[in-house]
Tab-separated table of C-alpha atoms in Angstrom:
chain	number	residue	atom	x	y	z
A	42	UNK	CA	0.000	0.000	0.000
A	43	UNK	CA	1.546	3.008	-1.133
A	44	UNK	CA	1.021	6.337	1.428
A	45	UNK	CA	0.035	10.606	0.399
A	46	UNK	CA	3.097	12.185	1.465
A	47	UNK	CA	0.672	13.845	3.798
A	48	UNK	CA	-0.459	10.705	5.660
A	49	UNK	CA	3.063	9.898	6.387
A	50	UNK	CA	3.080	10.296	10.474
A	51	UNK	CA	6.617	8.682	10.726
A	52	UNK	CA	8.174	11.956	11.119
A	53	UNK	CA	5.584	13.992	12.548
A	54	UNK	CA	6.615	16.779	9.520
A	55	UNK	CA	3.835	16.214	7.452
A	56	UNK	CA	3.316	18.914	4.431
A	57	UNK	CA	-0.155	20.135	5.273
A	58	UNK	CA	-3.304	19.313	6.908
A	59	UNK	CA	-4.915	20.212	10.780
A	60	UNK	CA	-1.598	20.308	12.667
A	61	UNK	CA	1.223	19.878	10.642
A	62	UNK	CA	4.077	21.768	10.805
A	63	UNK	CA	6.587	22.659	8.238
A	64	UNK	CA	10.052	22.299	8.567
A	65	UNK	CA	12.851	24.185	6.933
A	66	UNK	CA	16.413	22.940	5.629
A	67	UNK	CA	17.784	24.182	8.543
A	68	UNK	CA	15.624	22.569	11.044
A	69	UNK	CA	13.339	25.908	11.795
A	70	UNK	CA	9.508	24.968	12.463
A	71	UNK	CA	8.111	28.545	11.265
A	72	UNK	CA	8.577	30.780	14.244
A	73	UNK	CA	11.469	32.022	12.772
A	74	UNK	CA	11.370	31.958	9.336
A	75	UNK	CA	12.010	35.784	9.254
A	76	UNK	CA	15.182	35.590	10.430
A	77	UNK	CA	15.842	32.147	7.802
A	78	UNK	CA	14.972	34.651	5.206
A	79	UNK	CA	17.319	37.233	6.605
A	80	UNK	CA	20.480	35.244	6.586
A	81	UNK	CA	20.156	33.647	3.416
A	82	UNK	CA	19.816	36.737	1.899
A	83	UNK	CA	22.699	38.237	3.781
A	84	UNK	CA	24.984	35.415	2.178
A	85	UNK	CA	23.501	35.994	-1.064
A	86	UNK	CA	24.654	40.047	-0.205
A	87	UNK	CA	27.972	38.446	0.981
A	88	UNK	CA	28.016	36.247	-2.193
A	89	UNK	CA	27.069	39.263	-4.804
A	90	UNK	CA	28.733	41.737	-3.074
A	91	UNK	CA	30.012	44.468	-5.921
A	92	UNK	CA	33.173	43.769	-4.874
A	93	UNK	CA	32.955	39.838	-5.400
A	94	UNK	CA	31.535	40.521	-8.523
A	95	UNK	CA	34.867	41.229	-10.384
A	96	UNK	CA	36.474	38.020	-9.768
A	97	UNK	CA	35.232	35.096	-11.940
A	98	UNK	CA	35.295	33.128	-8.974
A	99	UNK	CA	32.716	35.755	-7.113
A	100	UNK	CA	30.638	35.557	-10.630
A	101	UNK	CA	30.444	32.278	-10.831
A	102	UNK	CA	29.704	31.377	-6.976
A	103	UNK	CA	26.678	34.237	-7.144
A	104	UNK	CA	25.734	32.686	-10.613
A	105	UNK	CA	25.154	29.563	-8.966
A	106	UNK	CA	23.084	30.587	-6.199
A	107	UNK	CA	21.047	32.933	-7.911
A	108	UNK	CA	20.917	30.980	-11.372
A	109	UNK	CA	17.465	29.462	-9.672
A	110	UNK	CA	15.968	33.266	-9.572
A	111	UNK	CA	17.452	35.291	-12.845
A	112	UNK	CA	14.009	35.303	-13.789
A	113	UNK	CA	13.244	37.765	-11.482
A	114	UNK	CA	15.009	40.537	-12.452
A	115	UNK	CA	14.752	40.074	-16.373
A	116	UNK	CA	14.771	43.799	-18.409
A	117	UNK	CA	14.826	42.386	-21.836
A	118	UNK	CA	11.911	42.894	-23.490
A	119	UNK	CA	12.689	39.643	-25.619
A	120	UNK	CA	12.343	37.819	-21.878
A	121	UNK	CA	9.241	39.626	-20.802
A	122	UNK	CA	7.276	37.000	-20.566
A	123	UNK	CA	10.104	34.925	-18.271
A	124	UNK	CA	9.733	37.487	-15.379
A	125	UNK	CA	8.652	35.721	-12.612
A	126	UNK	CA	8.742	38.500	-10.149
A	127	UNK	CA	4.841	38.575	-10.530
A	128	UNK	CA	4.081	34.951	-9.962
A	129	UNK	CA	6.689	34.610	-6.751
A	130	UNK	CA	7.507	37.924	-5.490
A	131	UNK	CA	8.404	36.338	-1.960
A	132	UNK	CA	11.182	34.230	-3.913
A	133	UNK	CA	11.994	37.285	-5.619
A	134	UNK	CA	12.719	39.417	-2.693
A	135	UNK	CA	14.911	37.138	-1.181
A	136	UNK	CA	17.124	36.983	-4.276
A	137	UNK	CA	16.951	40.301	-4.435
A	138	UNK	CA	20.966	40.476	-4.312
A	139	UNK	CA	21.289	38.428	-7.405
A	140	UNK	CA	19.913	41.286	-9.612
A	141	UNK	CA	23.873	42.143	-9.738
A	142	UNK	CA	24.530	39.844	-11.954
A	143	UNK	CA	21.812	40.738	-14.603
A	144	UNK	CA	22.464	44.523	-14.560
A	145	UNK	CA	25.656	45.370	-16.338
A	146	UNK	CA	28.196	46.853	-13.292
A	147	UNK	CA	28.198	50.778	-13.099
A	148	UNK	CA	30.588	51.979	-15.838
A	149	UNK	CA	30.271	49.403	-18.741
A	150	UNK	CA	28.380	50.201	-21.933
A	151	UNK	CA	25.192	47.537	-21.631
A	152	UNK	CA	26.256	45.450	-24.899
A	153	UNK	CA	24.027	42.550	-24.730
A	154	UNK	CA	20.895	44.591	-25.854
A	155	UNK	CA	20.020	43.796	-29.487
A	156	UNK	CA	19.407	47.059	-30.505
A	157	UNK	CA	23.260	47.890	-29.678
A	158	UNK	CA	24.472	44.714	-31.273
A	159	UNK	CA	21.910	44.425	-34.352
A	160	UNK	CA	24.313	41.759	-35.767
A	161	UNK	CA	25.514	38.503	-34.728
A	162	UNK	CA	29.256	38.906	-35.855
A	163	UNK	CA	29.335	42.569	-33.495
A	164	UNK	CA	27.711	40.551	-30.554
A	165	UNK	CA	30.672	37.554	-30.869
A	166	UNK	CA	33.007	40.343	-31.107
A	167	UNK	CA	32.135	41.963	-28.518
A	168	UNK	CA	31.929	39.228	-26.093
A	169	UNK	CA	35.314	37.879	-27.793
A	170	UNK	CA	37.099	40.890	-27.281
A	171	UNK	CA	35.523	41.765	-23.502
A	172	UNK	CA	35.494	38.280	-22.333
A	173	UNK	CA	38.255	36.611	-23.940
A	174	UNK	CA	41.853	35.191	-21.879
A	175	UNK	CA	42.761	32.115	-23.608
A	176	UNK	CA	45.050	29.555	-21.628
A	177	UNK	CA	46.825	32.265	-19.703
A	178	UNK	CA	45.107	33.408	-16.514
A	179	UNK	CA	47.311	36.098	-15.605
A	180	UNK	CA	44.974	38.017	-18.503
A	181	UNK	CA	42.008	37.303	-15.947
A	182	UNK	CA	41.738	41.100	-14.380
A	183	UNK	CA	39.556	43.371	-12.166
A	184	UNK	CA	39.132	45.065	-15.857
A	185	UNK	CA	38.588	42.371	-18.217
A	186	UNK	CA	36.039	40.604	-15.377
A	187	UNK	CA	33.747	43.781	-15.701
A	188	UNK	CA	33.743	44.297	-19.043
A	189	UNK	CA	33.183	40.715	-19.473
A	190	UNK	CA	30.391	40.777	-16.822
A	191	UNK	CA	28.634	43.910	-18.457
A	192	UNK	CA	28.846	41.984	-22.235
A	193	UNK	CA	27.153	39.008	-20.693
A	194	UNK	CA	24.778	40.279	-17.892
A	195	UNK	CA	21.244	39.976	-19.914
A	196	UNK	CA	22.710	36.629	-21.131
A	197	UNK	CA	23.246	34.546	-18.181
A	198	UNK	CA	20.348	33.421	-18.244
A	199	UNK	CA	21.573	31.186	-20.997
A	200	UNK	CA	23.813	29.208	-18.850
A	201	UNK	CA	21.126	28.451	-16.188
A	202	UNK	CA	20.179	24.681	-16.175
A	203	UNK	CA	17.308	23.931	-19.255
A	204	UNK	CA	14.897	22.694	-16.109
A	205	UNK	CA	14.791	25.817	-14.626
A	206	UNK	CA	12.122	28.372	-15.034
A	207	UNK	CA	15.391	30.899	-15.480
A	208	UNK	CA	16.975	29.441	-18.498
A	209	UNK	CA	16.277	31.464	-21.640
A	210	UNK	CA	17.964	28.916	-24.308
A	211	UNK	CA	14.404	28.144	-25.274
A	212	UNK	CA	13.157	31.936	-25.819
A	213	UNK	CA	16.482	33.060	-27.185
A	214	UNK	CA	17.488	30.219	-28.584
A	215	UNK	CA	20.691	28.450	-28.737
A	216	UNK	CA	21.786	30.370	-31.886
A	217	UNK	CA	21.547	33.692	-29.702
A	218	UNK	CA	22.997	31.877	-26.135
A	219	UNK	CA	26.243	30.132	-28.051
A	220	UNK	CA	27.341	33.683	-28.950
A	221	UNK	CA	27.871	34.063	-24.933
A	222	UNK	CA	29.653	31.277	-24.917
A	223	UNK	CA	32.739	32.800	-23.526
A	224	UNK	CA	30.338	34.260	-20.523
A	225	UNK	CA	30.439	30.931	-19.488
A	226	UNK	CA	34.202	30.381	-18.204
C-alpha cells in the first residue's frame, strides 16, 4: 500500500493538513522563518557583493546561487514574458541580491541589448574581445572581469540549467545563447 506524502506520520513533519508543521532545511519549524529569510539573503549580499563581482570566482559562486531566480530581475523585453517577479515575489525578494549579476556593473556600456548589437558577428566580437583570456590566466583582471560581466549580464540566463524556469535557451534560442559562450568560463 503506497502512502500521500501527507499521511506519512513517521516523522511527525507532514506537508499540510490540521496540525502539521513545516520544517525548513535548517531545522526551523516557522517561528522564525524571518530571520531564515534574513540570513540567506545576507549570504547571497555576501556572495554578490560588488566587490565579489569582479572576480570570476565571485561571478560564478553568485551565478550559482542565484541561477534558480534570474528570472526575477529580467529587463529584456525579448524575456518579458520569463519574469517571474509577478508569480513569486516572496522568492523574488529574497534573491533580491542576485539582480547584480543581470544589470551590467556601473561603468560598462550595456552590450548585450540587441538594438546595440543588431548583428551577430558585433555581438561575438564583442563578447570575444571583452570576455576573452585564452590559456593564460594572468589576462584574468579586475578590468577584463567587468567588461566581461557587463557583455554578458542579460545573457546569463543562458547558462542556467534547461529545467529551470530561469533558463532562456528556449526563448532566445541556442543560436543567440552560443554567442555568450565565452560568458560561461
Amino acid at each position: 500500500d503506497m502512502k500521500e506524502f501527507d499521511d506519512d506520520a513517521s516523522n511527525g513533519n507532514s506537508a499540510s493538513g490540521p496540525g502539521s508543521t513545516v520544517q525548513y532545511p535548517s531545522g526551523n519549524t516557522g517561528t522564525n522563518v524571518g530571520n531564515e529569510v534574513d540570513t540567506f539573503t545576507s549570504s547571497l549580499e555576501n556572495a554578490c557583493a560588488e566587490s565579489t563581482l569582479k572576480t570570476l570566482n565571485g561571478l560564478q559562486t553568485c551565478h550559482s546561487k542565484c541561477q534558480t531566480h534570474l528570472c526575477c530581475f529580467t529587463t529584456d523585453s525579448k524575456l518579458a514574458d520569463q519574469n517571474c517577479a509577478g508569480r513569486i515575489p516572496a522568492g523574488c525578494s529574497a534573491y533580491e541580491p542576485c539582480k547584480k549579476l543581470v544589470v551590467p556593473p556601473a561603468g560598462t556600456e550595456l552590450v548585450a541589448s540587441q538594438t546595440t548589437l543588431s548583428t551577430r558577428v558585433e555581438t561575438e566580437k564583442q563578447v570575444y574581445d571583452a570576455c576573452y583570456f585564452g590559456d593564460d590566466p594572468t589576462k584574468v583582471t579586475e578590468e577584463l572581469v567587468t567588461k566581461c560581466h557587463g557583455v554578458c549580464a542579460q545573457r546569463l540566463c543562458c547558462f542556467s540549467d534547461y529545467i529551470l524556469q530561469s533558463s532562456c535557451r528556449d526563448t532566445v534560442g541556442d543560436d543567440e545563447c552560443e554567442l555568450y559562450s565565452l560568458c560561461e568560463q
